[in-house]
Tab-separated table of C-alpha atoms in Angstrom:
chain	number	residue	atom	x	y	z
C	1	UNK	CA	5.160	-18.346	2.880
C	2	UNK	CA	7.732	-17.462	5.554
C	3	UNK	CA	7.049	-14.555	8.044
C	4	UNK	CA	10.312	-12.343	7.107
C	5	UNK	CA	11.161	-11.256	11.045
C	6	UNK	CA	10.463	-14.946	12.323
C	7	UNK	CA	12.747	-17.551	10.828
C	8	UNK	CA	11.401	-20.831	9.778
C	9	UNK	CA	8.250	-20.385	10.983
C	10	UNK	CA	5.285	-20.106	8.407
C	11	UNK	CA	2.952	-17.297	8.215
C	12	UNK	CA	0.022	-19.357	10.180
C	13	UNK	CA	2.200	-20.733	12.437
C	14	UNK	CA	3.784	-17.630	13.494
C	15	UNK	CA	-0.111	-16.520	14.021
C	16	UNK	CA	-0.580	-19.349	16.033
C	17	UNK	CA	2.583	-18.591	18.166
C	18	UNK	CA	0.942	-14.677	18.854
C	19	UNK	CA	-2.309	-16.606	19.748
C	20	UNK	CA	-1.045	-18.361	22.176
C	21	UNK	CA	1.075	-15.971	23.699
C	22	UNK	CA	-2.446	-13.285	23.538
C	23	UNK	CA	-4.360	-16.154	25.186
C	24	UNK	CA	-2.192	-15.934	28.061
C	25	UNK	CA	-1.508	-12.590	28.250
C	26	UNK	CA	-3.533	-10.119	26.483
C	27	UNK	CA	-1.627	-7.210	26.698
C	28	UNK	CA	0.063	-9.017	24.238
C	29	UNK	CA	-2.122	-6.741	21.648
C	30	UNK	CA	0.040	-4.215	22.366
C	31	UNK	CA	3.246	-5.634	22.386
C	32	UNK	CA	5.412	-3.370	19.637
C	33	UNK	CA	7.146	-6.873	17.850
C	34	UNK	CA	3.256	-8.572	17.351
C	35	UNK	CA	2.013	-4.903	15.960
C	36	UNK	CA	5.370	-5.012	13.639
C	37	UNK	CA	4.217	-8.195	12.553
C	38	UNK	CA	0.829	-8.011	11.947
C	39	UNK	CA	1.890	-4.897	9.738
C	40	UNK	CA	3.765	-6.229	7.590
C	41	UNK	CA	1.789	-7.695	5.341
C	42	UNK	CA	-1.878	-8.781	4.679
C	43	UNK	CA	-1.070	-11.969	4.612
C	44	UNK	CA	-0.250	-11.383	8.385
C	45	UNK	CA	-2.951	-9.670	9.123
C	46	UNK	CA	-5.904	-12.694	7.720
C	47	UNK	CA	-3.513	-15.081	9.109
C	48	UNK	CA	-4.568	-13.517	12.826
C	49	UNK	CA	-7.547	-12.845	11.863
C	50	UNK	CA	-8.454	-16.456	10.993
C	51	UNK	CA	-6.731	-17.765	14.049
C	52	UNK	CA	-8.872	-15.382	16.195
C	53	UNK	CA	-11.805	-16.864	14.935
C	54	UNK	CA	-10.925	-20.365	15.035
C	55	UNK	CA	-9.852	-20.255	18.672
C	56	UNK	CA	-12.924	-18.164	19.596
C	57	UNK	CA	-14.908	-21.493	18.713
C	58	UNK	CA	-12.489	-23.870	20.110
C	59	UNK	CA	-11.715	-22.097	23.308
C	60	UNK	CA	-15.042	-23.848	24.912
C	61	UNK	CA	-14.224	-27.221	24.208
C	62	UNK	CA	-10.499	-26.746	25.570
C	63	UNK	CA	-10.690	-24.355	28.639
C	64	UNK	CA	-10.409	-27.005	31.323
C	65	UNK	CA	-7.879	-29.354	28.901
C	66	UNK	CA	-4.454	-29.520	30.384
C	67	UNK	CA	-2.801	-29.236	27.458
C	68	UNK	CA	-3.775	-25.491	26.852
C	69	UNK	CA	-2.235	-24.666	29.696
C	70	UNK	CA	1.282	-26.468	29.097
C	71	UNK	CA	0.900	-24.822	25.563
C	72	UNK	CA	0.238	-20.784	27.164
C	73	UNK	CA	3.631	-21.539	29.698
C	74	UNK	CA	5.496	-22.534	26.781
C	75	UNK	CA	4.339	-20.242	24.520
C	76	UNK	CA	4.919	-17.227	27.279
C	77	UNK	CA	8.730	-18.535	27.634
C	78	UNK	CA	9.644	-17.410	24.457
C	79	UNK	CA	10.420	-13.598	24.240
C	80	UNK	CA	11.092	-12.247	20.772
C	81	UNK	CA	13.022	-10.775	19.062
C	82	UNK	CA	14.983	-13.929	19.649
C	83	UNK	CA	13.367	-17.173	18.179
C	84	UNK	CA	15.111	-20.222	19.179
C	85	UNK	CA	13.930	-23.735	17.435
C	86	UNK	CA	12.207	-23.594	20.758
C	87	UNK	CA	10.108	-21.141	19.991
C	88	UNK	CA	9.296	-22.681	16.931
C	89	UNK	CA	8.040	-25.595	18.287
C	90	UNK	CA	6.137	-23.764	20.777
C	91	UNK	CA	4.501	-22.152	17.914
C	92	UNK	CA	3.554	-25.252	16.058
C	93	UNK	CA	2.492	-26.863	19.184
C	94	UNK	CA	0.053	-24.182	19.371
C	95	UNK	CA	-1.198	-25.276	15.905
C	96	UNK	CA	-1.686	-28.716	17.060
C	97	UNK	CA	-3.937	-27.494	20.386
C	98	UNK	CA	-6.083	-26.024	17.413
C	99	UNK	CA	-6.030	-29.264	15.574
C	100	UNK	CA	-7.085	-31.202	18.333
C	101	UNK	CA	-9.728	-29.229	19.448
C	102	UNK	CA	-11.150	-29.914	15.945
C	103	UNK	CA	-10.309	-26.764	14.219
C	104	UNK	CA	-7.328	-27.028	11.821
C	105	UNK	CA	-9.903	-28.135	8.913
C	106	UNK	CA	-11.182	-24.259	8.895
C	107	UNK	CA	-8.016	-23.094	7.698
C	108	UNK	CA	-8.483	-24.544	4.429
C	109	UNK	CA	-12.245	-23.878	4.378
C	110	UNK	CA	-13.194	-27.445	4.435
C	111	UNK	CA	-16.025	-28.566	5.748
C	112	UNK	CA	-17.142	-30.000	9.498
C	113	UNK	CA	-18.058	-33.520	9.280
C	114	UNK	CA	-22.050	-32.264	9.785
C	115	UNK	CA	-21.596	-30.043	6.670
C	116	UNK	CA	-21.487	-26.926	8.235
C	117	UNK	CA	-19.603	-24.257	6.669
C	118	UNK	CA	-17.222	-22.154	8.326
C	119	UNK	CA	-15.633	-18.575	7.964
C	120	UNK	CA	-12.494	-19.034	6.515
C	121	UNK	CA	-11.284	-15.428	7.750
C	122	UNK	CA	-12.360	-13.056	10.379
C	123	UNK	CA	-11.677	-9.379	9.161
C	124	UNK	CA	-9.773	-7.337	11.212
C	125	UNK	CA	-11.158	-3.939	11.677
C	126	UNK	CA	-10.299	-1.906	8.910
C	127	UNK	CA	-11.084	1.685	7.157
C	128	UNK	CA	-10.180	2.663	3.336
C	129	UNK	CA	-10.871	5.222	1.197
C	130	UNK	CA	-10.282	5.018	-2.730
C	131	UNK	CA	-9.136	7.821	-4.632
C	132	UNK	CA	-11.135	10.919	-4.475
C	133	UNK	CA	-12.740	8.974	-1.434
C	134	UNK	CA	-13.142	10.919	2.086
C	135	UNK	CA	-15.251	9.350	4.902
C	136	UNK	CA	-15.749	10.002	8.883
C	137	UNK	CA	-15.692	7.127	11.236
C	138	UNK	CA	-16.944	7.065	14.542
C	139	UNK	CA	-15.590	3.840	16.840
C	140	UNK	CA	-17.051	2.019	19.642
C	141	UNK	CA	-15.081	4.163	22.013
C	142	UNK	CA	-16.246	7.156	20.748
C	143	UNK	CA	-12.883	8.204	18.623
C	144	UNK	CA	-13.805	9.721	15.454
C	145	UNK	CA	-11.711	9.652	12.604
C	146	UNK	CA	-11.962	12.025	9.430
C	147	UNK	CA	-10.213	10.043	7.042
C	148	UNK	CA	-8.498	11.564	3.481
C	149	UNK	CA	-8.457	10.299	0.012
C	150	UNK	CA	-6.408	7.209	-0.731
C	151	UNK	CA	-6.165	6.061	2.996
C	152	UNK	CA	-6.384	3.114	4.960
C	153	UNK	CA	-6.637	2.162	8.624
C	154	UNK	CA	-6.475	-0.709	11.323
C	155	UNK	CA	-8.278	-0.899	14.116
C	156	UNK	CA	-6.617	-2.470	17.671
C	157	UNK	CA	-8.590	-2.113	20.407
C	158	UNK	CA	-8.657	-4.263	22.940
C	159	UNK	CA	-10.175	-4.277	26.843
C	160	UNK	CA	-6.608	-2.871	27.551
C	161	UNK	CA	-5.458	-1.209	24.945
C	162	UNK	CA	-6.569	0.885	21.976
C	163	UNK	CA	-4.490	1.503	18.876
C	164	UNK	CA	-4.774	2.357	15.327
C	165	UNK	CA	-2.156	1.420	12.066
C	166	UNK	CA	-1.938	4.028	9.569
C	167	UNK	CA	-0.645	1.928	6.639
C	168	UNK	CA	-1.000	4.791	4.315
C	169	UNK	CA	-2.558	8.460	3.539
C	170	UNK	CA	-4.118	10.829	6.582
C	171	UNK	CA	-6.302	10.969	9.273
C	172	UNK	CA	-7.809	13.011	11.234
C	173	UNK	CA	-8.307	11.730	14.884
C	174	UNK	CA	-10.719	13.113	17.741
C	175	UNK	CA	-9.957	10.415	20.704
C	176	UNK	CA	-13.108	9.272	23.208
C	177	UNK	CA	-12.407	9.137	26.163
C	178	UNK	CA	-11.600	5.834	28.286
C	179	UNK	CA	-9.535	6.501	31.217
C	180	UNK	CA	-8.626	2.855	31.567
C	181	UNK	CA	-7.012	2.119	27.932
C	182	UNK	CA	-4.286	4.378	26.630
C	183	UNK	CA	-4.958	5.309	22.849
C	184	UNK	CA	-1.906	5.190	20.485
C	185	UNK	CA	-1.039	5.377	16.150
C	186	UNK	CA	1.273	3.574	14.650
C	187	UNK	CA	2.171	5.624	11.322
C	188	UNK	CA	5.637	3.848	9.623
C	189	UNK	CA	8.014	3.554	12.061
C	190	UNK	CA	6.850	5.795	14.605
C	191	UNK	CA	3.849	5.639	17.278
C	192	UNK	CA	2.099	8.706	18.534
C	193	UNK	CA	1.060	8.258	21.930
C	194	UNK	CA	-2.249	10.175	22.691
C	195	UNK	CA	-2.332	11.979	26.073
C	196	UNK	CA	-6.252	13.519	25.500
C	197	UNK	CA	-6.375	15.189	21.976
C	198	UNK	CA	-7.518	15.815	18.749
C	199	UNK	CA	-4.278	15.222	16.007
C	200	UNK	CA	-3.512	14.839	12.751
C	201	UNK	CA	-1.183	12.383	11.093
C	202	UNK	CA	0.047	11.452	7.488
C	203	UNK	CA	1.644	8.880	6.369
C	204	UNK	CA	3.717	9.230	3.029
C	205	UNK	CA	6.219	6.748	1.079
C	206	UNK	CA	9.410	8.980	3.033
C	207	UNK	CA	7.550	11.006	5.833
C	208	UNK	CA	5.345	10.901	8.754
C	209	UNK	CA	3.725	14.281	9.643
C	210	UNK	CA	1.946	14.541	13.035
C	211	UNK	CA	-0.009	17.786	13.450
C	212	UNK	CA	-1.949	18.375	17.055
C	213	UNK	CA	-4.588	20.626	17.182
C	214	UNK	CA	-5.719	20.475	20.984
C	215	UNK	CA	-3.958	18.379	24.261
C	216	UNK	CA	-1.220	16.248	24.076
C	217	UNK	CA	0.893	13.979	22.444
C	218	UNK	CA	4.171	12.073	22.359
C	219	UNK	CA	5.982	10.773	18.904
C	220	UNK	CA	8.759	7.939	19.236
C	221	UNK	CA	10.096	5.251	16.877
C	222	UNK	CA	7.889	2.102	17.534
C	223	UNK	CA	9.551	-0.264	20.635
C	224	UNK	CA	11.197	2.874	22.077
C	225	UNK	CA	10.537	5.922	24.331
C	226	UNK	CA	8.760	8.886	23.100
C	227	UNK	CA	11.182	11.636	21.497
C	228	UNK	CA	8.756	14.765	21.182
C	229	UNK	CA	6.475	15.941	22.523
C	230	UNK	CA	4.068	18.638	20.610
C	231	UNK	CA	2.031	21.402	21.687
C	232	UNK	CA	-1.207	22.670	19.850
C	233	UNK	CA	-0.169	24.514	16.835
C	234	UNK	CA	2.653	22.459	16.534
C	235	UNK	CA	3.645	20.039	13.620
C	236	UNK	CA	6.059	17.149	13.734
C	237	UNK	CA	7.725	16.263	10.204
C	238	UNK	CA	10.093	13.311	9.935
C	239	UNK	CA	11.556	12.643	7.208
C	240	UNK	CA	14.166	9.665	5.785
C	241	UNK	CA	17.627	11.456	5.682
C	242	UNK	CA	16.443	14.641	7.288
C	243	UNK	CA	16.997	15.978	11.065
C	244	UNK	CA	13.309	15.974	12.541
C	245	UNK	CA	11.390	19.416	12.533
C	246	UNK	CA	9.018	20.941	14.610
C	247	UNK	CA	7.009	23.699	13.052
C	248	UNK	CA	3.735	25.846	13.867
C	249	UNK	CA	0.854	25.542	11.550
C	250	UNK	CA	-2.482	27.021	10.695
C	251	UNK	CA	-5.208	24.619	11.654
C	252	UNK	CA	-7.889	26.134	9.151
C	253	UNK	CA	-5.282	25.662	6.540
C	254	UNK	CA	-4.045	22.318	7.167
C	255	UNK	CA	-7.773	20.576	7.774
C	256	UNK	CA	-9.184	22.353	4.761
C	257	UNK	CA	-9.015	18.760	3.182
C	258	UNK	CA	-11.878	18.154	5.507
C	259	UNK	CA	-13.874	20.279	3.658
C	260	UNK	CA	-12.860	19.330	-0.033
C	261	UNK	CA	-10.208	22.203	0.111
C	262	UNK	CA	-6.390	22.606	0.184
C	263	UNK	CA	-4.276	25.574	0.598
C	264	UNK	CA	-0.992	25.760	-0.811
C	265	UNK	CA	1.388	29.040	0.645
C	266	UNK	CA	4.297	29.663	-2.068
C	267	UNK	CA	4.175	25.867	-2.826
C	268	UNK	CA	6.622	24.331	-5.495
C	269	UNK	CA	4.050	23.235	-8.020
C	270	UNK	CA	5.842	19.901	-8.390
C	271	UNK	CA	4.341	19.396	-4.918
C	272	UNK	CA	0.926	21.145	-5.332
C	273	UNK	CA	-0.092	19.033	-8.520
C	274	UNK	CA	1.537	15.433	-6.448
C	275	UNK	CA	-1.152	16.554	-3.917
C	276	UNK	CA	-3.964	17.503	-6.062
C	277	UNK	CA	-3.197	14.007	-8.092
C	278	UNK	CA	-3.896	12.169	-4.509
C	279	UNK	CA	-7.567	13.226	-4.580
C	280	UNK	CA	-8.502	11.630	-8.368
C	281	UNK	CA	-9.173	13.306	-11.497
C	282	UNK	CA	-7.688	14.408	-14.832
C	283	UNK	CA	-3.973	13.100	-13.632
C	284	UNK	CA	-1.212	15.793	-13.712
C	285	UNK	CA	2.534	15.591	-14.836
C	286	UNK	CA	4.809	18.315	-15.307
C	287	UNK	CA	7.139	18.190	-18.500
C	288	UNK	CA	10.044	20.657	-17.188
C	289	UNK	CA	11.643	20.557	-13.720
C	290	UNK	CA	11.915	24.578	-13.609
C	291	UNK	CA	8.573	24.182	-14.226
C	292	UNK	CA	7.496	22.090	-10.804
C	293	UNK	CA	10.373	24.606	-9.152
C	294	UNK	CA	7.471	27.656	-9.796
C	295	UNK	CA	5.796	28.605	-6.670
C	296	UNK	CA	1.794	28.618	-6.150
C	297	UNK	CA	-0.121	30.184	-3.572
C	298	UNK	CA	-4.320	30.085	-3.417
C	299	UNK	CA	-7.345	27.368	-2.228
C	300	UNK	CA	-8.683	25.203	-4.877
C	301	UNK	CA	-11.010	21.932	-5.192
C	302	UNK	CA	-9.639	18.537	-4.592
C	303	UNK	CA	-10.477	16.450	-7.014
C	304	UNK	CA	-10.688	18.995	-10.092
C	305	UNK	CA	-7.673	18.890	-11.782
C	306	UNK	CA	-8.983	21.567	-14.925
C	307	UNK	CA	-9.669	24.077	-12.556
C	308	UNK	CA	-7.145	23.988	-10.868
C	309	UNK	CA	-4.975	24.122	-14.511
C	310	UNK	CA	-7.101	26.900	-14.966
C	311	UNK	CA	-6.324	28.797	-12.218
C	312	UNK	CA	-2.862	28.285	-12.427
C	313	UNK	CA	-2.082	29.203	-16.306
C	314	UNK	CA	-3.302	32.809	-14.771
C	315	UNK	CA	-1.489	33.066	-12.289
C	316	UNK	CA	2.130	31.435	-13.776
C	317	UNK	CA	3.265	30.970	-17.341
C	318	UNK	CA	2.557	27.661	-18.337
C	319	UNK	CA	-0.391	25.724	-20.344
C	320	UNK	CA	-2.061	22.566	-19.833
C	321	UNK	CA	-1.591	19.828	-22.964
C	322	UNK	CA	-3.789	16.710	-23.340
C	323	UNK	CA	-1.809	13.912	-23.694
C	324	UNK	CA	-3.646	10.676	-23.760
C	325	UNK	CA	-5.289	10.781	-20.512
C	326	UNK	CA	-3.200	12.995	-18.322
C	327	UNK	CA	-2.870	16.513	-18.592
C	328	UNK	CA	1.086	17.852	-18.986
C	329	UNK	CA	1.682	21.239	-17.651
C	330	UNK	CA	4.416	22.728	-19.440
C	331	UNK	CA	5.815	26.546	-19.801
C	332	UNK	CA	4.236	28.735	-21.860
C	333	UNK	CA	6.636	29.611	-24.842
């Protein structure tokens, strides 16, 4: 497989290439064009993952070899986004440091002439919640994340740095404090720099939402300077096709997920059932578009999809109808 921003380079060797350039610079971790690449695929991300570990074992036996360090000076020369055949060759050089130093047979799990069986794969720190899932985290740094149903999350930290990858759903984030690393997100296309807070951010097919309770923080496309800055109480939605908007919010309201909850205000009910689907049960569809147009207001259960049918045949005219599995809401004749 080919990575799709590095042409002609293969997946491993493009990890290779980011090794290199890490091992001689580890701020690397932070660099915006490795963090676009690790994200865009798993394939990316157990390709680093496996070269971390492999070079973790052969650093020892290579620290002092010459050759490293011709490899780290070529590999630094190289500055993406441009990749020259240079670059490419730096990369695969880098592959053949690891080869020499014994390693290159762990990439296809085979086995060290003694017989001793290596780790194929070093797993990246990573969070996820199923559907109908919630779970708190607490990192080594003392960040604690509340994370929703149907979520997942990458951890990034390194002695310099600390960041997290939203790939999908919503998190809650409390940030420990560590004067010496600055703490960022990456949700999408956009990275939310933290400047001492506690923030919430969602990550949906179209839309990034970034909603900060207390302190500070600054929202920019990833790569680039930081284009707002929010207060507490405010809410950042960006949307494809849409001018941003900044909007207050009620923090009660919008972290009643935290406690199993959601409040909907005058909410289309297309929208209210695509949210109550998110958290599992009985799945919802609506038969009639003037139907999703209706408005509901109230608090109701994540996760139970009857009640919340129930509750809304009182208040609106429509009924629930069993069909196969899912439950169609359509208007009451």
């Amino acid at each position: 497989m080919t990575s799709s921003r590095m042409p002609g380079l293969s997946v491993q060797d493009a990890a290779a290439y980011w090794l290199a350039r890490h091992d001689a610079d580890p701020s690397t971790a932070a660099d915006p064009a490795f963090l676009d690449w690790l994200a865009q695929s798993e394939d990316h991300a157990q390709a680093w993952a496996r070269a971390q570990g492999l070079w973790r074992q052969a650093t020892q036996d290579i620290k002092d070899d010459p050759l490293a360090d011709a490899l780290r000076a070529s590999a630094l020369a190289a500055r993406p986004p441009v990749w020259p055949r240079a670059l490419a060759a730096a990369s695969i050089a880098a592959v053949v440091l690891l080869g020499a130093a014994g390693g290159w047979r762990y990439w296809s799990g085979r086995e060290q002439p003694h017989g001793a069986q290596v780790a194929t794969s070093v797993p990246l720190p990573r969070f996820v919640t199923g559907v109908g899932e919630q779970r708190a985290v607490t990192l080594t740094d003392g960040t604690r994340l509340d994370l929703d149903s149907d979520t997942r999350i990458d951890v990034a930290f390194d002695d310099k740095a600390r960041r997290l990858i939203l790939m999908k759903g919503r998190a809650y984030i409390q940030v420990g404090r560590d004067p010496r690393r600055p703490f960022a997100v990456d949700a999408g296309d956009q990275t939310i720099v933290d400047r001492g807070t506690s923030f919430g951010v969602r990550l949906d097919p179209d839309k990034v939402s970034v909603m900060l309770v207390e302190g500070e923080v600054a929202v920019g496309a990833r790569g680039g300077a930081p284009d707002h800055a929010l207060q507490p109480g405010q809410r950042l939605v960006l949307q494809a096709g849409r001018p941003a908007r900044v909007e207050r919010f009620d923090p009660v309201t919008a972290l009643a997920w935290r406690e199993g909850f959601v409040e909907f205000s005058a909410t289309p009910l297309s929208e209210a059932v695509a949210e109550m689907n998110r958290h599992g049960g009985r799945r919802m569809v609506i038969a009639e578009p003037r139907v999703g147009a209706m408005k509901i207001s109230g608090r109701f259960k994540l996760g139970d999809s009857e009640r919340f049918l129930r509750t809304v045949a009182m208040l609106l005219p429509v009924r629930a109808v069993r069909v196969g599995d899912t439950l169609e809401i359509r208007e009451t004749p």
